[in-house]
């Protein structure tokens, strides 16, 4: 075997672009060109997994990451890792278990996906940013000094933030009728939403650094290249449909209610915990997640370029 860089969540929002970009980047390094890339999937039948398996220098294997042990990491000679864990109530237990295993297996560097910087604090009303805060606190402890890590405090994903706008346009083009346009955005607050592919590219660049010392314990803020308000999203929609939007619901988090419906992933969880997701964008509505807060290191290594208009056009092509 060869030293391995492990990608947990390879088929996910950010992991896909990490997996696609990393092998080529490794070939340009002084010390990592002999490293292999392993991406994890829960099913090799996943269409994205099949696509990634064709990327030169990538091996896709079927493995539930929450079952990974220190022995597994040693067996696969993992020296670096990327992790984008699911924001479930069990996230702290599961992700911290992985980091403990990585520490004991001698993994040298981990890049992880966090959430919007304004939310990563112990008193956030939404539950999952508190989890990210706790994981970053754990990694910052003296006990983890041998494990280098970087946490990417990424703003709202533009593909998700604009998804209802894209569906509204598609539905209008198909039927010529309008329902209410429901937007997570507030009408006037500017937010620097970011394309998850560009987050993945930045993560791949970090993982391909010969020396990770400068990025150790860093918490980088990632936003898109420009802000967008809810009113501007409505303007974009109107440009695509050629008429006025009749009804808009701003700051609409009603979709969260479905997370506790019978049969949903959150149905067996605390309703109070799951529904706290409705508060996740309050800081954005307060104007605390603007593009200007992006870390200078992000701008120097891989400044995001995809604007909200670019992302909406791409969503409409799908």
Tab-separated table of C-alpha atoms in Angstrom:
chain	number	residue	atom	x	y	z
A	1	UNK	CA	0.000	0.000	0.000
A	2	UNK	CA	0.868	3.683	-0.166
A	3	UNK	CA	0.133	6.532	2.271
A	4	UNK	CA	-3.539	7.406	1.931
A	5	UNK	CA	-5.671	10.532	2.016
A	6	UNK	CA	-9.181	9.550	3.080
A	7	UNK	CA	-12.291	11.410	1.951
A	8	UNK	CA	-15.325	10.882	4.170
A	9	UNK	CA	-18.479	12.011	2.416
A	10	UNK	CA	-16.944	11.639	-1.050
A	11	UNK	CA	-20.332	11.640	-2.771
A	12	UNK	CA	-21.698	14.576	-0.782
A	13	UNK	CA	-22.054	18.300	-1.451
A	14	UNK	CA	-18.434	19.194	-0.767
A	15	UNK	CA	-16.718	15.804	-0.849
A	16	UNK	CA	-17.366	15.264	-4.534
A	17	UNK	CA	-15.230	18.196	-5.633
A	18	UNK	CA	-12.527	17.284	-3.092
A	19	UNK	CA	-12.333	13.830	-4.647
A	20	UNK	CA	-12.241	15.158	-8.197
A	21	UNK	CA	-9.575	17.801	-7.566
A	22	UNK	CA	-7.200	16.139	-5.115
A	23	UNK	CA	-5.371	13.540	-7.280
A	24	UNK	CA	-4.133	16.155	-9.772
A	25	UNK	CA	-3.096	18.504	-6.989
A	26	UNK	CA	-1.044	15.765	-5.333
A	27	UNK	CA	0.993	15.332	-8.494
A	28	UNK	CA	2.238	18.918	-8.185
A	29	UNK	CA	3.577	18.488	-4.634
A	30	UNK	CA	7.081	17.691	-3.431
A	31	UNK	CA	6.157	15.081	-0.827
A	32	UNK	CA	2.666	13.743	-1.612
A	33	UNK	CA	2.814	12.571	-5.226
A	34	UNK	CA	2.958	8.906	-4.133
A	35	UNK	CA	-0.143	9.211	-1.929
A	36	UNK	CA	-3.359	7.513	-2.956
A	37	UNK	CA	-6.885	8.854	-2.518
A	38	UNK	CA	-9.676	6.741	-1.028
A	39	UNK	CA	-13.247	8.014	-1.108
A	40	UNK	CA	-15.956	6.464	1.027
A	41	UNK	CA	-19.512	5.733	-0.039
A	42	UNK	CA	-22.349	3.889	1.644
A	43	UNK	CA	-23.178	2.240	-1.683
A	44	UNK	CA	-21.010	1.488	-4.696
A	45	UNK	CA	-24.231	1.589	-6.738
A	46	UNK	CA	-24.543	5.322	-6.047
A	47	UNK	CA	-24.329	7.078	-9.461
A	48	UNK	CA	-21.939	9.697	-8.064
A	49	UNK	CA	-19.748	6.952	-6.571
A	50	UNK	CA	-19.585	5.260	-9.967
A	51	UNK	CA	-18.583	8.550	-11.570
A	52	UNK	CA	-15.884	9.252	-8.984
A	53	UNK	CA	-14.484	5.743	-9.366
A	54	UNK	CA	-13.468	6.736	-12.908
A	55	UNK	CA	-11.291	9.617	-11.682
A	56	UNK	CA	-7.612	8.641	-12.162
A	57	UNK	CA	-5.915	8.148	-8.818
A	58	UNK	CA	-9.140	7.607	-6.844
A	59	UNK	CA	-10.343	4.398	-5.225
A	60	UNK	CA	-13.951	4.344	-4.025
A	61	UNK	CA	-14.805	1.837	-1.330
A	62	UNK	CA	-18.000	0.980	0.503
A	63	UNK	CA	-17.582	1.812	4.163
A	64	UNK	CA	-19.781	3.426	6.802
A	65	UNK	CA	-17.453	6.053	8.223
A	66	UNK	CA	-18.983	5.956	11.709
A	67	UNK	CA	-17.656	2.391	12.034
A	68	UNK	CA	-14.047	3.382	11.284
A	69	UNK	CA	-11.553	2.474	14.009
A	70	UNK	CA	-7.916	3.302	14.644
A	71	UNK	CA	-7.019	-0.190	13.386
A	72	UNK	CA	-8.918	0.476	10.128
A	73	UNK	CA	-7.037	3.737	9.632
A	74	UNK	CA	-3.690	2.034	10.258
A	75	UNK	CA	-4.555	-0.837	7.924
A	76	UNK	CA	-5.330	1.616	5.103
A	77	UNK	CA	-2.262	3.775	5.952
A	78	UNK	CA	-4.367	6.930	6.305
A	79	UNK	CA	-2.195	9.980	6.960
A	80	UNK	CA	-4.655	12.761	6.057
A	81	UNK	CA	-8.434	12.936	5.935
A	82	UNK	CA	-11.373	15.078	4.884
A	83	UNK	CA	-14.638	14.778	6.768
A	84	UNK	CA	-18.040	16.279	6.058
A	85	UNK	CA	-20.251	14.677	8.671
A	86	UNK	CA	-24.038	14.794	8.642
A	87	UNK	CA	-25.676	17.365	10.921
A	88	UNK	CA	-27.614	14.851	12.990
A	89	UNK	CA	-28.091	15.010	16.775
A	90	UNK	CA	-25.541	12.172	17.011
A	91	UNK	CA	-22.893	14.169	15.140
A	92	UNK	CA	-20.691	14.992	18.114
A	93	UNK	CA	-20.530	11.405	19.321
A	94	UNK	CA	-19.813	10.053	15.847
A	95	UNK	CA	-17.395	12.674	14.564
A	96	UNK	CA	-15.457	12.909	17.830
A	97	UNK	CA	-15.097	9.129	17.789
A	98	UNK	CA	-13.494	9.425	14.358
A	99	UNK	CA	-11.093	12.143	15.528
A	100	UNK	CA	-10.065	10.064	18.556
A	101	UNK	CA	-9.405	7.127	16.216
A	102	UNK	CA	-7.431	9.387	13.871
A	103	UNK	CA	-5.315	10.687	16.761
A	104	UNK	CA	-4.530	7.185	18.012
A	105	UNK	CA	-3.802	5.901	14.494
A	106	UNK	CA	-1.232	8.627	13.880
A	107	UNK	CA	-3.204	10.521	11.207
A	108	UNK	CA	-1.330	13.767	10.635
A	109	UNK	CA	-3.965	16.193	9.284
A	110	UNK	CA	-7.754	16.477	9.072
A	111	UNK	CA	-9.822	19.019	7.155
A	112	UNK	CA	-13.427	19.169	8.319
A	113	UNK	CA	-16.564	21.002	7.235
A	114	UNK	CA	-18.085	23.213	9.904
A	115	UNK	CA	-20.924	25.714	9.462
A	116	UNK	CA	-21.474	29.481	9.214
A	117	UNK	CA	-18.950	31.262	11.425
A	118	UNK	CA	-21.507	33.543	13.096
A	119	UNK	CA	-23.281	30.450	14.444
A	120	UNK	CA	-20.293	28.462	15.746
A	121	UNK	CA	-20.691	29.311	19.405
A	122	UNK	CA	-21.961	27.547	22.541
A	123	UNK	CA	-25.184	29.584	22.804
A	124	UNK	CA	-26.509	29.239	19.256
A	125	UNK	CA	-30.243	28.507	19.250
A	126	UNK	CA	-29.870	25.938	16.451
A	127	UNK	CA	-28.387	22.709	17.777
A	128	UNK	CA	-25.881	21.691	15.117
A	129	UNK	CA	-23.645	24.800	15.211
A	130	UNK	CA	-23.134	24.059	18.926
A	131	UNK	CA	-21.935	20.621	17.855
A	132	UNK	CA	-19.400	22.173	15.492
A	133	UNK	CA	-18.261	24.500	18.283
A	134	UNK	CA	-17.795	21.508	20.592
A	135	UNK	CA	-15.812	19.526	18.008
A	136	UNK	CA	-13.533	22.498	17.355
A	137	UNK	CA	-13.047	22.874	21.115
A	138	UNK	CA	-12.159	19.178	21.380
A	139	UNK	CA	-9.625	19.425	18.551
A	140	UNK	CA	-8.137	22.550	20.156
A	141	UNK	CA	-7.406	20.728	23.414
A	142	UNK	CA	-3.827	19.823	24.377
A	143	UNK	CA	-4.670	16.136	24.075
A	144	UNK	CA	-5.036	16.566	20.296
A	145	UNK	CA	-1.807	18.507	19.750
A	146	UNK	CA	-0.354	15.735	17.554
A	147	UNK	CA	-3.250	15.959	15.080
A	148	UNK	CA	-3.181	18.948	12.742
A	149	UNK	CA	-6.614	20.136	11.665
A	150	UNK	CA	-8.461	22.873	9.820
A	151	UNK	CA	-12.153	23.650	10.185
A	152	UNK	CA	-13.971	25.258	7.261
A	153	UNK	CA	-16.725	27.532	8.567
A	154	UNK	CA	-18.712	27.639	5.357
A	155	UNK	CA	-21.696	29.889	4.777
A	156	UNK	CA	-25.029	28.595	3.467
A	157	UNK	CA	-24.608	26.448	0.354
A	158	UNK	CA	-25.837	28.409	-2.644
A	159	UNK	CA	-27.311	25.292	-4.272
A	160	UNK	CA	-29.591	24.770	-1.265
A	161	UNK	CA	-30.267	28.462	-0.625
A	162	UNK	CA	-31.467	28.945	-4.227
A	163	UNK	CA	-33.177	25.581	-4.686
A	164	UNK	CA	-36.708	26.895	-4.111
A	165	UNK	CA	-36.096	29.725	-6.578
A	166	UNK	CA	-34.957	27.228	-9.208
A	167	UNK	CA	-37.983	24.987	-8.616
A	168	UNK	CA	-40.304	28.003	-8.822
A	169	UNK	CA	-38.873	28.935	-12.232
A	170	UNK	CA	-39.091	25.353	-13.515
A	171	UNK	CA	-42.681	25.014	-12.350
A	172	UNK	CA	-43.689	28.304	-13.967
A	173	UNK	CA	-42.077	27.352	-17.250
A	174	UNK	CA	-43.934	24.051	-17.165
A	175	UNK	CA	-47.397	25.228	-16.101
A	176	UNK	CA	-47.496	28.997	-16.536
A	177	UNK	CA	-48.862	29.304	-12.999
A	178	UNK	CA	-47.323	30.567	-9.754
A	179	UNK	CA	-47.379	29.302	-6.201
A	180	UNK	CA	-45.801	31.276	-3.366
A	181	UNK	CA	-42.046	31.684	-3.787
A	182	UNK	CA	-40.636	30.516	-0.459
A	183	UNK	CA	-37.150	31.817	0.341
A	184	UNK	CA	-34.913	31.178	3.329
A	185	UNK	CA	-33.423	34.593	2.659
A	186	UNK	CA	-34.676	37.740	4.314
A	187	UNK	CA	-35.786	40.489	1.973
A	188	UNK	CA	-32.960	42.930	2.644
A	189	UNK	CA	-30.072	41.236	4.481
A	190	UNK	CA	-27.014	40.564	2.254
A	191	UNK	CA	-25.609	37.037	2.574
A	192	UNK	CA	-22.472	35.618	0.957
A	193	UNK	CA	-23.816	32.190	0.011
A	194	UNK	CA	-21.137	29.854	-1.363
A	195	UNK	CA	-20.995	27.086	-3.968
A	196	UNK	CA	-20.148	23.773	-2.199
A	197	UNK	CA	-17.915	22.774	-5.122
A	198	UNK	CA	-15.677	25.740	-4.342
A	199	UNK	CA	-15.527	24.730	-0.681
A	200	UNK	CA	-14.395	21.290	-1.818
A	201	UNK	CA	-11.704	22.754	-4.036
A	202	UNK	CA	-10.336	24.791	-1.135
A	203	UNK	CA	-10.333	21.686	1.065
A	204	UNK	CA	-8.431	19.762	-1.623
A	205	UNK	CA	-5.831	22.529	-1.784
A	206	UNK	CA	-5.337	22.311	1.975
A	207	UNK	CA	-4.987	18.526	1.843
A	208	UNK	CA	-2.348	18.847	-0.864
A	209	UNK	CA	-0.098	21.230	1.073
A	210	UNK	CA	3.361	19.795	1.695
A	211	UNK	CA	3.442	21.515	5.082
A	212	UNK	CA	0.160	21.825	7.006
A	213	UNK	CA	1.671	23.703	9.951
A	214	UNK	CA	0.468	27.125	8.810
A	215	UNK	CA	-3.127	25.840	8.582
A	216	UNK	CA	-3.099	23.905	11.855
A	217	UNK	CA	-5.944	24.856	14.218
A	218	UNK	CA	-7.261	27.334	11.634
A	219	UNK	CA	-10.954	28.119	11.356
A	220	UNK	CA	-11.432	29.555	7.889
A	221	UNK	CA	-14.569	31.462	6.938
A	222	UNK	CA	-15.806	30.645	3.430
A	223	UNK	CA	-18.343	32.791	1.603
A	224	UNK	CA	-19.162	33.288	-2.046
A	225	UNK	CA	-17.719	36.184	-4.072
A	226	UNK	CA	-20.720	38.469	-3.612
A	227	UNK	CA	-23.710	38.991	-1.341
A	228	UNK	CA	-27.311	38.434	-2.311
A	229	UNK	CA	-30.546	39.540	-0.642
A	230	UNK	CA	-33.958	37.952	-0.871
A	231	UNK	CA	-35.174	40.852	-2.983
A	232	UNK	CA	-32.309	40.259	-5.425
A	233	UNK	CA	-33.217	36.576	-5.659
A	234	UNK	CA	-36.760	37.599	-6.564
A	235	UNK	CA	-35.329	39.895	-9.248
A	236	UNK	CA	-33.348	36.991	-10.706
A	237	UNK	CA	-36.424	34.784	-10.725
A	238	UNK	CA	-38.424	37.467	-12.506
A	239	UNK	CA	-35.731	37.767	-15.153
A	240	UNK	CA	-35.984	34.029	-15.802
A	241	UNK	CA	-39.784	33.859	-15.960
A	242	UNK	CA	-40.335	37.214	-17.704
A	243	UNK	CA	-43.005	38.429	-15.303
A	244	UNK	CA	-43.532	39.589	-11.732
A	245	UNK	CA	-43.545	37.135	-8.839
A	246	UNK	CA	-46.960	37.469	-7.242
A	247	UNK	CA	-46.340	36.155	-3.729
A	248	UNK	CA	-43.089	35.826	-1.766
A	249	UNK	CA	-42.529	34.351	1.690
A	250	UNK	CA	-39.199	35.562	3.096
A	251	UNK	CA	-37.342	33.974	6.027
A	252	UNK	CA	-39.361	30.854	5.323
A	253	UNK	CA	-38.079	27.863	7.274
A	254	UNK	CA	-41.322	25.894	7.108
A	255	UNK	CA	-39.530	23.038	5.322
A	256	UNK	CA	-37.950	22.121	8.652
A	257	UNK	CA	-41.332	20.890	9.893
A	258	UNK	CA	-41.066	17.923	7.526
A	259	UNK	CA	-37.909	16.779	9.335
A	260	UNK	CA	-40.040	15.430	12.184
A	261	UNK	CA	-42.772	13.856	10.054
A	262	UNK	CA	-43.408	10.126	10.620
A	263	UNK	CA	-40.831	8.137	8.673
A	264	UNK	CA	-38.368	11.028	8.411
A	265	UNK	CA	-34.798	10.881	9.727
A	266	UNK	CA	-35.729	13.173	12.599
A	267	UNK	CA	-38.905	11.384	13.606
A	268	UNK	CA	-37.127	9.381	16.313
A	269	UNK	CA	-35.210	12.395	17.612
A	270	UNK	CA	-36.167	15.154	20.030
A	271	UNK	CA	-38.613	17.419	18.224
A	272	UNK	CA	-37.292	20.361	20.212
A	273	UNK	CA	-33.771	19.685	18.952
A	274	UNK	CA	-34.671	19.109	15.305
A	275	UNK	CA	-36.971	22.111	15.032
A	276	UNK	CA	-34.229	24.362	16.402
A	277	UNK	CA	-32.837	24.278	12.839
A	278	UNK	CA	-35.392	27.019	12.150
A	279	UNK	CA	-33.055	29.432	13.967
A	280	UNK	CA	-29.977	28.580	11.864
A	281	UNK	CA	-30.305	31.592	9.572
A	282	UNK	CA	-31.107	34.241	12.165
A	283	UNK	CA	-27.521	35.503	12.129
A	284	UNK	CA	-27.682	35.746	8.329
A	285	UNK	CA	-30.896	37.773	8.579
A	286	UNK	CA	-29.001	40.028	11.000
A	287	UNK	CA	-26.347	40.687	8.342
A	288	UNK	CA	-23.557	38.694	10.036
A	289	UNK	CA	-22.716	36.362	7.140
A	290	UNK	CA	-21.597	38.719	4.407
A	291	UNK	CA	-19.002	37.971	1.732
A	292	UNK	CA	-16.648	40.481	3.346
A	293	UNK	CA	-16.085	38.107	6.283
A	294	UNK	CA	-14.254	35.549	4.110
A	295	UNK	CA	-10.834	34.623	5.526
A	296	UNK	CA	-7.861	36.116	3.695
A	297	UNK	CA	-6.290	32.651	3.394
A	298	UNK	CA	-9.282	31.512	1.350
A	299	UNK	CA	-8.958	34.507	-0.951
A	300	UNK	CA	-5.232	33.829	-1.393
A	301	UNK	CA	-5.481	30.086	-2.089
A	302	UNK	CA	-8.770	29.716	-3.950
A	303	UNK	CA	-11.051	32.732	-3.953
A	304	UNK	CA	-14.629	31.607	-4.709
A	305	UNK	CA	-15.875	32.825	-8.088
A	306	UNK	CA	-19.376	31.386	-8.562
A	307	UNK	CA	-21.979	34.095	-8.054
A	308	UNK	CA	-25.611	33.466	-7.034
A	309	UNK	CA	-26.660	34.183	-10.633
A	310	UNK	CA	-24.180	31.570	-11.894
A	311	UNK	CA	-25.495	28.953	-9.479
A	312	UNK	CA	-29.151	29.646	-10.287
A	313	UNK	CA	-28.452	29.235	-14.007
A	314	UNK	CA	-26.774	25.903	-13.316
A	315	UNK	CA	-29.692	24.707	-11.178
A	316	UNK	CA	-32.082	25.533	-13.996
A	317	UNK	CA	-30.099	23.319	-16.382
A	318	UNK	CA	-30.579	20.235	-14.206
